[in-house]
């Protein structure tokens, strides 16, 4: 599937986006997919800066020099992604969206639940527990990166965003192309830090069983939060549905329009993770991602 040799040097592309002519409903006639995907702008900066903090702690445990280079490239790419989505947060604020209630939940997840002392449990200052907690968080990053990688490939294959706002579409496409580009790093780092194959397999499954429902819940919850603030009462009505109702509306919309990945697509990707032979290498096409990065308007503007 992949024409590029396995090792590929990861570089950050410090792109800039000007959202001054972009609408909040950036996918035409689709407030449901627009808000749900806009919600990602609220989650990512906190999540990706957390990835960077965890990986900086994990660096001393990386023995393989190629993996070390990949992890450093990964950190630089994720920090750049986080900054781009902070710009998108400002854009939403300029359109009078109140993001603070969603930030409270997101910051609790990445700052308290997954922080240095989870839920304030000081016992983790004991060395073996501290290391176990680092392994756990590296594993959580690997599970999340499975989704960013497969969603990245979905985005590379997608055509419906061609009719969407070009700046916002390019921001997500640039980001997701880099997710495809670095899709193996988190998995390989998790394996490096937990080398026992049986423990690695079991813990990988355990962490995905936690990450998958939380990932879907947070996406739907944040999307709902934005939808409730839409000026159109019909959209507000959808956003006041239960989370199950919102997900089902989203899924129908995604299926009919291909404006977002369906829940079936995401569930199938999660099931593939169960295989003992699973590796993200086969989950995406690096060349296709690099081809997008070569023609991305924001990347071209760097030249
Ligand atoms: Fe990212
Ligand atoms: Fe990533």
Coordinates of C-alpha atoms and ligand atoms in Angstrom, one line a residue:
X1 CA 0.0 0.0 0.0
X2 CA 2.8 2.3 0.9
X3 CA 5.4 3.3 -1.7
X4 CA 7.6 5.2 0.7
X5 CA 10.3 3.3 2.6
X6 CA 9.3 2.8 6.3
X7 CA 11.5 5.6 7.7
X8 CA 10.6 9.0 6.6
X9 CA 11.9 12.2 8.3
X10 CA 9.1 14.1 10.0
X11 CA 9.3 17.9 9.8
X12 CA 6.9 20.5 11.2
X13 CA 5.4 22.9 8.7
X14 CA 4.6 26.1 10.5
X15 CA 1.5 27.0 8.4
X16 CA -0.7 30.0 9.0
X17 CA -4.5 30.3 8.3
X18 CA -6.5 33.4 7.7
X19 CA -10.1 32.7 8.7
X20 CA -11.4 36.2 8.2
X21 CA -13.6 35.2 5.2
X22 CA -14.6 31.7 6.6
X23 CA -18.0 30.9 7.9
X24 CA -18.6 28.9 11.1
X25 CA -20.8 26.6 9.1
X26 CA -17.9 25.8 6.8
X27 CA -19.5 22.8 5.1
X28 CA -22.3 24.2 3.1
X29 CA -25.8 23.2 4.2
X30 CA -24.4 20.9 6.9
X31 CA -24.5 22.5 10.4
X32 CA -24.3 19.0 12.0
X33 CA -21.0 18.0 10.5
X34 CA -19.7 21.6 10.6
X35 CA -20.2 21.9 14.4
X36 CA -19.0 18.4 15.2
X37 CA -15.8 18.9 13.3
X38 CA -15.4 22.5 14.6
X39 CA -15.5 20.9 18.1
X40 CA -12.2 19.3 17.3
X41 CA -10.6 22.8 17.4
X42 CA -11.6 23.0 21.1
X43 CA -10.2 19.5 22.0
X44 CA -6.9 19.5 20.1
X45 CA -4.7 22.2 21.5
X46 CA -5.1 20.9 25.1
X47 CA -4.7 17.3 23.8
X48 CA -1.8 17.9 21.6
X49 CA 0.2 20.0 24.1
X50 CA -0.5 17.1 26.5
X51 CA 1.0 14.6 24.0
X52 CA 4.1 16.8 23.8
X53 CA 4.5 16.9 27.6
X54 CA 4.1 13.1 27.8
X55 CA 6.5 12.5 25.0
X56 CA 9.2 14.8 26.4
X57 CA 9.0 12.6 29.6
X58 CA 9.2 9.4 27.5
X59 CA 12.2 10.5 25.5
X60 CA 14.9 9.2 28.0
X61 CA 13.4 5.7 27.6
X62 CA 13.8 5.6 23.8
X63 CA 16.9 3.5 22.8
X64 CA 16.3 3.3 19.0
X65 CA 17.9 6.4 17.3
X66 CA 15.4 6.3 14.4
X67 CA 12.5 6.2 16.8
X68 CA 14.0 9.0 18.8
X69 CA 14.2 11.1 15.6
X70 CA 10.5 10.2 14.9
X71 CA 9.4 11.1 18.4
X72 CA 11.1 14.5 18.2
X73 CA 9.5 15.1 14.8
X74 CA 6.2 14.0 16.2
X75 CA 6.4 16.5 19.1
X76 CA 7.2 19.4 16.7
X77 CA 4.3 18.5 14.4
X78 CA 1.8 18.1 17.3
X79 CA 2.9 21.5 18.8
X80 CA 2.3 23.1 15.4
X81 CA -1.1 21.5 15.1
X82 CA -2.1 22.8 18.5
X83 CA -1.2 26.3 17.6
X84 CA -3.1 26.2 14.4
X85 CA -6.3 25.1 16.2
X86 CA -5.8 27.8 18.8
X87 CA -6.2 30.2 15.9
X88 CA -9.4 28.4 14.9
X89 CA -10.6 28.9 18.5
X90 CA -10.1 32.6 18.2
X91 CA -12.1 32.5 15.0
X92 CA -15.0 30.8 16.8
X93 CA -14.8 33.4 19.6
X94 CA -15.0 36.2 17.1
X95 CA -18.3 34.7 15.9
X96 CA -19.6 34.9 19.5
X97 CA -19.2 31.3 20.5
X98 CA -18.6 30.8 24.2
X99 CA -15.9 28.1 24.4
X100 CA -15.2 28.2 28.2
X101 CA -17.7 25.5 29.4
X102 CA -16.2 23.1 26.9
X103 CA -12.6 24.1 27.9
X104 CA -13.4 23.3 31.5
X105 CA -14.2 19.7 30.7
X106 CA -11.3 19.3 28.2
X107 CA -8.8 20.8 30.6
X108 CA -10.0 18.5 33.3
X109 CA -9.3 15.5 31.1
X110 CA -5.8 16.5 30.0
X111 CA -4.8 18.5 33.1
X112 CA -6.2 16.5 36.0
X113 CA -7.4 13.0 34.8
X114 CA -4.3 12.5 32.6
X115 CA -2.0 14.9 34.3
X116 CA 1.2 14.2 36.3
X117 CA -0.7 13.4 39.4
X118 CA -4.0 12.0 38.2
X119 CA -6.9 13.2 40.3
X120 CA -4.3 14.6 42.7
X121 CA -3.0 11.1 43.7
X122 CA 0.4 12.0 45.1
X123 CA 1.5 8.3 45.5
X124 CA 2.5 8.4 41.9
X125 CA 5.6 10.2 43.0
X126 CA 6.9 6.7 43.9
X127 CA 9.2 5.7 41.0
X128 CA 7.7 2.4 39.7
X129 CA 4.2 3.9 39.8
X130 CA 5.4 7.0 38.1
X131 CA 6.8 4.9 35.3
X132 CA 3.6 2.8 35.1
X133 CA 1.7 6.1 34.7
X134 CA 4.0 7.2 31.9
X135 CA 3.5 3.9 30.1
X136 CA -0.2 4.3 30.5
X137 CA -0.2 7.8 29.1
X138 CA 2.0 6.8 26.2
X139 CA -0.5 4.0 25.5
X140 CA -3.4 6.5 25.6
X141 CA -1.6 8.6 23.0
X142 CA -1.2 5.5 20.8
X143 CA -4.9 4.7 21.0
X144 CA -5.9 8.3 20.2
X145 CA -3.3 8.4 17.4
X146 CA -5.0 5.3 15.9
X147 CA -8.1 7.5 15.4
X148 CA -6.2 10.5 14.1
X149 CA -4.4 8.2 11.6
X150 CA -7.5 6.5 10.3
X151 CA -9.5 9.8 10.2
X152 CA -6.5 11.2 8.4
X153 CA -6.8 8.6 5.7
X154 CA -10.5 9.2 5.5
X155 CA -9.8 12.8 4.9
X156 CA -7.2 12.1 2.2
X157 CA -9.8 10.0 0.4
X158 CA -12.6 12.5 0.9
X159 CA -13.9 14.6 -2.0
X160 CA -17.0 16.3 -0.4
X161 CA -14.8 18.9 1.4
X162 CA -13.9 20.3 -2.1
X163 CA -17.1 22.3 -1.9
X164 CA -16.4 23.5 1.7
X165 CA -14.7 26.7 2.9
X166 CA -11.2 26.3 1.4
X167 CA -9.2 27.7 4.4
X168 CA -10.9 25.6 7.1
X169 CA -10.8 22.5 4.8
X170 CA -7.1 23.1 4.2
X171 CA -6.4 23.4 7.9
X172 CA -8.0 20.0 8.7
X173 CA -6.5 18.4 5.6
X174 CA -3.0 19.7 6.3
X175 CA -3.3 18.5 9.9
X176 CA -4.8 15.1 9.0
X177 CA -2.2 14.6 6.3
X178 CA 0.5 15.0 8.9
X179 CA -1.4 12.5 11.1
X180 CA -1.2 10.0 8.3
X181 CA 2.5 10.9 7.9
X182 CA 3.3 10.2 11.6
X183 CA 0.7 7.5 12.2
X184 CA 3.2 4.8 13.3
X185 CA 5.2 6.9 15.9
X186 CA 2.9 6.6 18.9
X187 CA 2.4 2.9 18.4
X188 CA 6.1 2.2 18.0
X189 CA 6.9 4.3 21.1
X190 CA 4.3 2.5 23.2
X191 CA 5.9 -0.8 22.1
X192 CA 9.4 0.5 22.9
X193 CA 8.4 1.5 26.4
X194 CA 6.4 -1.7 27.0
X195 CA 8.4 -4.3 25.2
X196 CA 6.9 -7.5 26.7
X197 CA 4.6 -8.6 23.8
X198 CA 1.8 -10.1 26.0
X199 CA 1.7 -7.1 28.3
X200 CA 1.8 -4.8 25.3
X201 CA -1.1 -6.5 23.6
X202 CA -3.3 -6.7 26.7
X203 CA -2.6 -3.2 27.8
X204 CA -3.2 -1.9 24.3
X205 CA -6.6 -3.5 24.3
X206 CA -7.5 -2.3 27.8
X207 CA -6.6 1.3 27.0
X208 CA -8.5 1.3 23.7
X209 CA -11.6 0.0 25.6
X210 CA -11.4 3.2 27.7
X211 CA -10.3 5.6 25.0
X212 CA -12.9 4.7 22.3
X213 CA -16.1 5.6 24.3
X214 CA -14.5 8.7 25.8
X215 CA -13.3 9.8 22.4
X216 CA -16.8 9.5 20.9
X217 CA -18.4 11.1 24.0
X218 CA -16.1 14.1 24.0
X219 CA -16.6 14.7 20.2
X220 CA -20.4 14.6 20.5
X221 CA -20.5 16.6 23.7
X222 CA -18.3 19.5 22.3
X223 CA -20.1 19.5 19.0
X224 CA -23.4 19.7 20.9
X225 CA -22.0 22.6 22.9
X226 CA -21.3 24.6 19.7
X227 CA -24.6 23.5 18.0
X228 CA -26.6 25.0 21.0
X229 CA -25.0 28.4 20.2
X230 CA -25.9 28.3 16.5
X231 CA -28.1 31.3 15.5
X232 CA -30.5 29.0 13.7
X233 CA -33.2 27.7 16.1
X234 CA -33.5 24.5 14.0
X235 CA -29.9 23.7 14.6
X236 CA -30.2 24.5 18.3
X237 CA -33.1 22.0 18.4
X238 CA -30.9 19.2 17.1
X239 CA -28.2 20.2 19.6
X240 CA -30.6 19.8 22.5
X241 CA -31.2 16.1 21.6
X242 CA -29.6 13.4 23.8
X243 CA -26.0 12.5 22.9
X244 CA -27.3 9.3 21.4
X245 CA -29.7 11.3 19.3
X246 CA -27.0 13.7 18.2
X247 CA -24.7 10.8 17.2
X248 CA -27.4 9.2 15.3
X249 CA -28.3 12.4 13.4
X250 CA -24.6 12.9 12.7
X251 CA -24.2 9.4 11.4
X252 CA -27.1 9.7 9.0
X253 CA -25.8 13.0 7.7
X254 CA -22.2 11.6 7.3
X255 CA -23.6 8.6 5.5
X256 CA -25.7 10.7 3.1
X257 CA -23.1 13.4 2.3
X258 CA -19.6 12.0 3.2
X259 CA -19.0 15.3 5.0
X260 CA -17.7 13.4 8.0
X261 CA -16.5 9.8 8.8
X262 CA -19.5 7.6 9.8
X263 CA -19.5 5.9 13.2
X264 CA -19.4 2.5 11.3
X265 CA -16.1 3.6 9.8
X266 CA -14.7 4.6 13.2
X267 CA -16.0 1.4 14.8
X268 CA -14.5 -0.9 12.1
X269 CA -11.1 0.9 12.6
X270 CA -11.4 0.2 16.3
X271 CA -12.1 -3.5 15.7
X272 CA -8.9 -3.7 13.5
X273 CA -6.9 -2.6 16.6
X274 CA -7.9 -5.9 18.3
X275 CA -5.7 -8.0 16.0
X276 CA -2.4 -9.1 17.5
X277 CA -0.8 -8.3 14.1
X278 CA -2.2 -4.8 14.1
X279 CA 0.3 -2.0 13.1
X280 CA -0.7 1.5 11.9
X281 CA 1.6 1.1 8.9
X282 CA -1.2 -0.6 6.9
X283 CA -3.8 2.0 8.1
X284 CA -2.8 4.8 5.7
X285 CA -0.9 5.9 2.6
X286 CA 2.1 8.1 3.3
X287 CA 2.5 9.0 -0.3
X288 CA -1.1 10.2 -0.6
X289 CA -0.6 12.4 2.5
X290 CA 2.7 13.8 1.2
X291 CA 0.9 14.6 -2.2
X292 CA -1.7 16.6 -0.3
X293 CA 1.0 18.4 1.7
X294 CA 2.7 19.3 -1.5
X295 CA -0.4 21.0 -2.9
X296 CA -1.9 22.4 0.4
X297 CA -2.3 26.2 -0.1
X298 CA -1.0 26.8 3.5
X299 CA 2.1 24.7 3.0
X300 CA 2.7 26.2 -0.4
X301 CA 2.6 29.7 1.2
X302 CA 5.6 28.8 3.2
X303 CA 7.8 28.6 0.1
Ligands
LIG1 FE1 -2.0 16.4 15.5
LIG2 FE1 -0.8 13.0 15.7

